[in-house]
XYZ file of C-alpha atoms in Angstrom:
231
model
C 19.097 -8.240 -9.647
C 15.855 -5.998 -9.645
C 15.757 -4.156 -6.352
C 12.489 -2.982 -4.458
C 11.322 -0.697 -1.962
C 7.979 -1.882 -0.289
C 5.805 1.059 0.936
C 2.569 0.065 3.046
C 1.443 1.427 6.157
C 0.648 -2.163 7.604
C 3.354 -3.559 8.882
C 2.103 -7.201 8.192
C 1.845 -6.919 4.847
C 4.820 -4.984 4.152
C 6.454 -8.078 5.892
C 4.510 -10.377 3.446
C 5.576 -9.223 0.371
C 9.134 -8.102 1.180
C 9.264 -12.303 2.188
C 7.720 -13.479 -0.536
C 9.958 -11.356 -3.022
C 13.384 -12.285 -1.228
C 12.591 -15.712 -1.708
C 12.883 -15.033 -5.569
C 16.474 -15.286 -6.779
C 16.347 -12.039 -8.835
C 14.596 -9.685 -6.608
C 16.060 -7.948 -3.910
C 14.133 -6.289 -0.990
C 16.147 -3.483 0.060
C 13.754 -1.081 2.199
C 10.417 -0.848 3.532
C 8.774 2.100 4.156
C 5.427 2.891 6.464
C 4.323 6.228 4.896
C 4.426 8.333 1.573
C 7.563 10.691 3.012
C 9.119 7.796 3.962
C 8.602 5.900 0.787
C 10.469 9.284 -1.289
C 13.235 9.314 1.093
C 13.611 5.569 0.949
C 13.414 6.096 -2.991
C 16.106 8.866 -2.866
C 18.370 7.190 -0.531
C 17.966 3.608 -2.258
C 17.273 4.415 -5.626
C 15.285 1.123 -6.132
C 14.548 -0.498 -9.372
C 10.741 -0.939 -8.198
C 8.459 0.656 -5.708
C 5.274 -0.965 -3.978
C 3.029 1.744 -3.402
C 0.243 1.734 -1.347
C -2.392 4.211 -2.557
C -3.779 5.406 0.947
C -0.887 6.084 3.650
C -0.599 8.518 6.148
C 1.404 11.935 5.836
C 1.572 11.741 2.526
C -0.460 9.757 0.006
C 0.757 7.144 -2.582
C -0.632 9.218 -5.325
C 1.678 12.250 -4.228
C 4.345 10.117 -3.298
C 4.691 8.593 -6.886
C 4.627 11.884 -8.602
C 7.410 13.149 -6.253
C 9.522 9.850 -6.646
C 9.185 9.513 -10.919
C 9.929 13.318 -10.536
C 13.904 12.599 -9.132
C 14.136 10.916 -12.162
C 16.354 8.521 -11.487
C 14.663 5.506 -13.360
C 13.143 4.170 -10.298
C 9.529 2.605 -11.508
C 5.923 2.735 -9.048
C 4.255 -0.517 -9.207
C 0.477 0.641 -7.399
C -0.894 -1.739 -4.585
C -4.253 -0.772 -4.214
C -7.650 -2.684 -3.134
C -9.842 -1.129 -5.278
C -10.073 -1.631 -9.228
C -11.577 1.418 -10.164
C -10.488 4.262 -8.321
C -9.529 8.102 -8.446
C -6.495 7.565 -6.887
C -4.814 4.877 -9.249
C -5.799 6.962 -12.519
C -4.029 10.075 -10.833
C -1.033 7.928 -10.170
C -1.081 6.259 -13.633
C -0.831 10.076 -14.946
C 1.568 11.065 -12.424
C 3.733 8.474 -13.898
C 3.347 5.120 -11.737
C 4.253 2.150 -14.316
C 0.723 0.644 -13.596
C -1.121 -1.375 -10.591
C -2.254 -4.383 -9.101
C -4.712 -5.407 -6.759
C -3.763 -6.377 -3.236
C -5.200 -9.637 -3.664
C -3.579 -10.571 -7.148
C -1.892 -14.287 -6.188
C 1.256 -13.992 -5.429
C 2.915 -14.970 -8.768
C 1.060 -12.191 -10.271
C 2.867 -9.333 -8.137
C 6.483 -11.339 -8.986
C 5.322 -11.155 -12.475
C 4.450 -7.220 -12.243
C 7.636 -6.564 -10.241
C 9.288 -7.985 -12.853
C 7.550 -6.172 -15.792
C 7.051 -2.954 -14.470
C 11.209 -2.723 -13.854
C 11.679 -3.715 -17.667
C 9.316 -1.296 -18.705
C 8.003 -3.749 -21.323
C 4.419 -4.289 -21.192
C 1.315 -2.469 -19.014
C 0.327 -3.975 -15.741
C -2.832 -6.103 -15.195
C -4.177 -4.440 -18.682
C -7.368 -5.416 -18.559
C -8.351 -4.060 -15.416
C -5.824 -0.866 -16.131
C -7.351 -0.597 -19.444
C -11.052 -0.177 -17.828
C -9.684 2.262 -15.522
C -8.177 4.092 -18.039
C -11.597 3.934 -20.215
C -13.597 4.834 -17.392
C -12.216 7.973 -16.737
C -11.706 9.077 -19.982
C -14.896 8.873 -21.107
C -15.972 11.209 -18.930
C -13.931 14.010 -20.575
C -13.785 14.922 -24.213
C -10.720 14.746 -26.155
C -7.703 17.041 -24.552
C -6.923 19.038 -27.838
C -3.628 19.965 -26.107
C -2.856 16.035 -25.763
C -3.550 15.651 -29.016
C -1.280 18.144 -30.628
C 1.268 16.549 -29.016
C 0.730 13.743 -31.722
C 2.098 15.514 -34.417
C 5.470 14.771 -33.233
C 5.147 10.948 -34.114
C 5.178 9.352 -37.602
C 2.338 7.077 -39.344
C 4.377 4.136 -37.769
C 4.508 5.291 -34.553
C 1.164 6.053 -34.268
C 0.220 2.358 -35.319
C 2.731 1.279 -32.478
C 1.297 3.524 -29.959
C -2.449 2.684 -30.421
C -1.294 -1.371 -30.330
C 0.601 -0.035 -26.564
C -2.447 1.279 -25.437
C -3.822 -2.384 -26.482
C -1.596 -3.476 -23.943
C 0.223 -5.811 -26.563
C 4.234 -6.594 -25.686
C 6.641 -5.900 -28.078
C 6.795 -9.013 -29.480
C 2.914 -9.032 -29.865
C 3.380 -5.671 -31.458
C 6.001 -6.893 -33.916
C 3.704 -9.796 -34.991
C 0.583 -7.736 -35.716
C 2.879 -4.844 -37.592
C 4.954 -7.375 -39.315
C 8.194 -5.980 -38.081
C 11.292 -7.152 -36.399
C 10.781 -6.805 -32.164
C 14.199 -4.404 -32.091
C 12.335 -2.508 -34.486
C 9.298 -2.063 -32.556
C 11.702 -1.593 -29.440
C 13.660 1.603 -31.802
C 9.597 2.467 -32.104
C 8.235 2.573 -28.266
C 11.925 4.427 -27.454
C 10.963 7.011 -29.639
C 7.746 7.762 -28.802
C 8.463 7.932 -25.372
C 11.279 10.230 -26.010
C 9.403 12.541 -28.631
C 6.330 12.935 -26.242
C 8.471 12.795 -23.015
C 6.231 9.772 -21.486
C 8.205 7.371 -18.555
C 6.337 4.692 -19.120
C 3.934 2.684 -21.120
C 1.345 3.569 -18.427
C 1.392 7.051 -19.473
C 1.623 6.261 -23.027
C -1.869 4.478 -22.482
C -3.208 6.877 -20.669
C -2.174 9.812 -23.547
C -3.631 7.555 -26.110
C -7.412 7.731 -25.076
C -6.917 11.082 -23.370
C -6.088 12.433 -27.172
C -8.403 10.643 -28.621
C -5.714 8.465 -30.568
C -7.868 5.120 -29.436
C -11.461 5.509 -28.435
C -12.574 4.646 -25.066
C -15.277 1.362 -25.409
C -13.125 -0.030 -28.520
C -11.753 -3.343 -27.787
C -9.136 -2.582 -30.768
C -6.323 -0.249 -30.756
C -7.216 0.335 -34.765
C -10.570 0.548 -34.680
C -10.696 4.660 -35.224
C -7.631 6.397 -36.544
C -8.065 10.104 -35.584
C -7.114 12.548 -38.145
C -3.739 14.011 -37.100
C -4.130 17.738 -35.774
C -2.108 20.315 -36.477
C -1.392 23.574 -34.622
């Protein structure tokens, strides 16, 4: 059973999506919440597999409210609500650790479908549109050097695995194009988020083009493979 905190100020839609996840016979609706400080108490209190978070809400904002929630570090995962596809807000949360986003009006199979992934941790929400979030913002920026030193903790292997994340391939996908067993990528992705102390495949995405590891504009995760820095 995947449990889920919904956090919206409206209290009509926080009453549509709590329904329309209890009817699902794996998901759980166990608190609602009307503001950010509500949502982290909620979190703390509930310790929810999954939080809806709405970007804008009063007292405190989504944004902080994610950063404060991944920070108890209790394993609970942000999935971000948000009506906008390209906004400030969502790339701050996606760096502040929120397991990715979805727009409001995503049908409603898509947000049982995120729910779903984002508490599994397996695969990057709506990557398309995250993906040209992502590349928007990094392009504005060159390459964080500091980011990128951080690559030198990873092997060949898990560099190939890491720019094929940031593709927004699943495991499976990722096993197929590598030519290795899924448990193998799996022993991979664990790694790699252990070695560079990432939550999430969000923020393994986002550290990818923010080092420079995959090139904003490429529409393959191998298209450049940046020389590995050293400090």
């Amino acid at each position: 059973m995947i449990t889920v905190l919904v956090a919206d100020d409206q209290a009509m839609i926080r009453a549509g999506f709590a329904a329309l996840l209890s009817a699902q016979p794996d998901l759980q609706v166990v608190g609602e919440a009307a503001d950010g400080l509500e949502a982290v108490a909620a979190a703390r209190e509930l310790r929810p597999d999954v939080v809806l978070m709405d970007v804008r809400m009063p007292n405190l904002d989504g944004l902080e409210a994610t950063r404060r929630i991944t920070g108890i570090g209790r394993g609970t995962k942000v999935l971000i609500l948000t009506t906008f596809d390209i906004d400030d807000y969502v790339y701050a949360a996606l760096r502040g650790g929120a397991g990715g986003f979805l727009l409001k009006d995503a049908p409603p199979a898509d947000l049982i479908t995120a729910v779903r992934v984002v508490a599994g941790g397996e695969a990057l929400l709506a990557p398309s549109v995250t993906r040209r979030l992502i590349e928007e913002f990094t392009a504005r920026q060159p390459i964080d050097e500091r980011e990128a030193l951080r690559l030198n903790a990873l092997t060949a292997r898990e560099l190939d695995v890491l720019r094929l994340v940031a593709a927004g391939l699943a495991n499976a996908e990722i096993a197929e194009e590598l030519t290795i067993a899924e448990e193998t990528v799996k022993s991979h992705v664990g790694r790699i988020f252990t070695k560079l102390h990432l939550r999430d495949r969000a923020q393994a995405v986002v550290l990818a083009y923010e080092s420079g590891l995959v090139v904003p504009g490429s529409h393959s995760a191998g298209v450049r493979r940046s020389p590995r820095l050293r400090s």
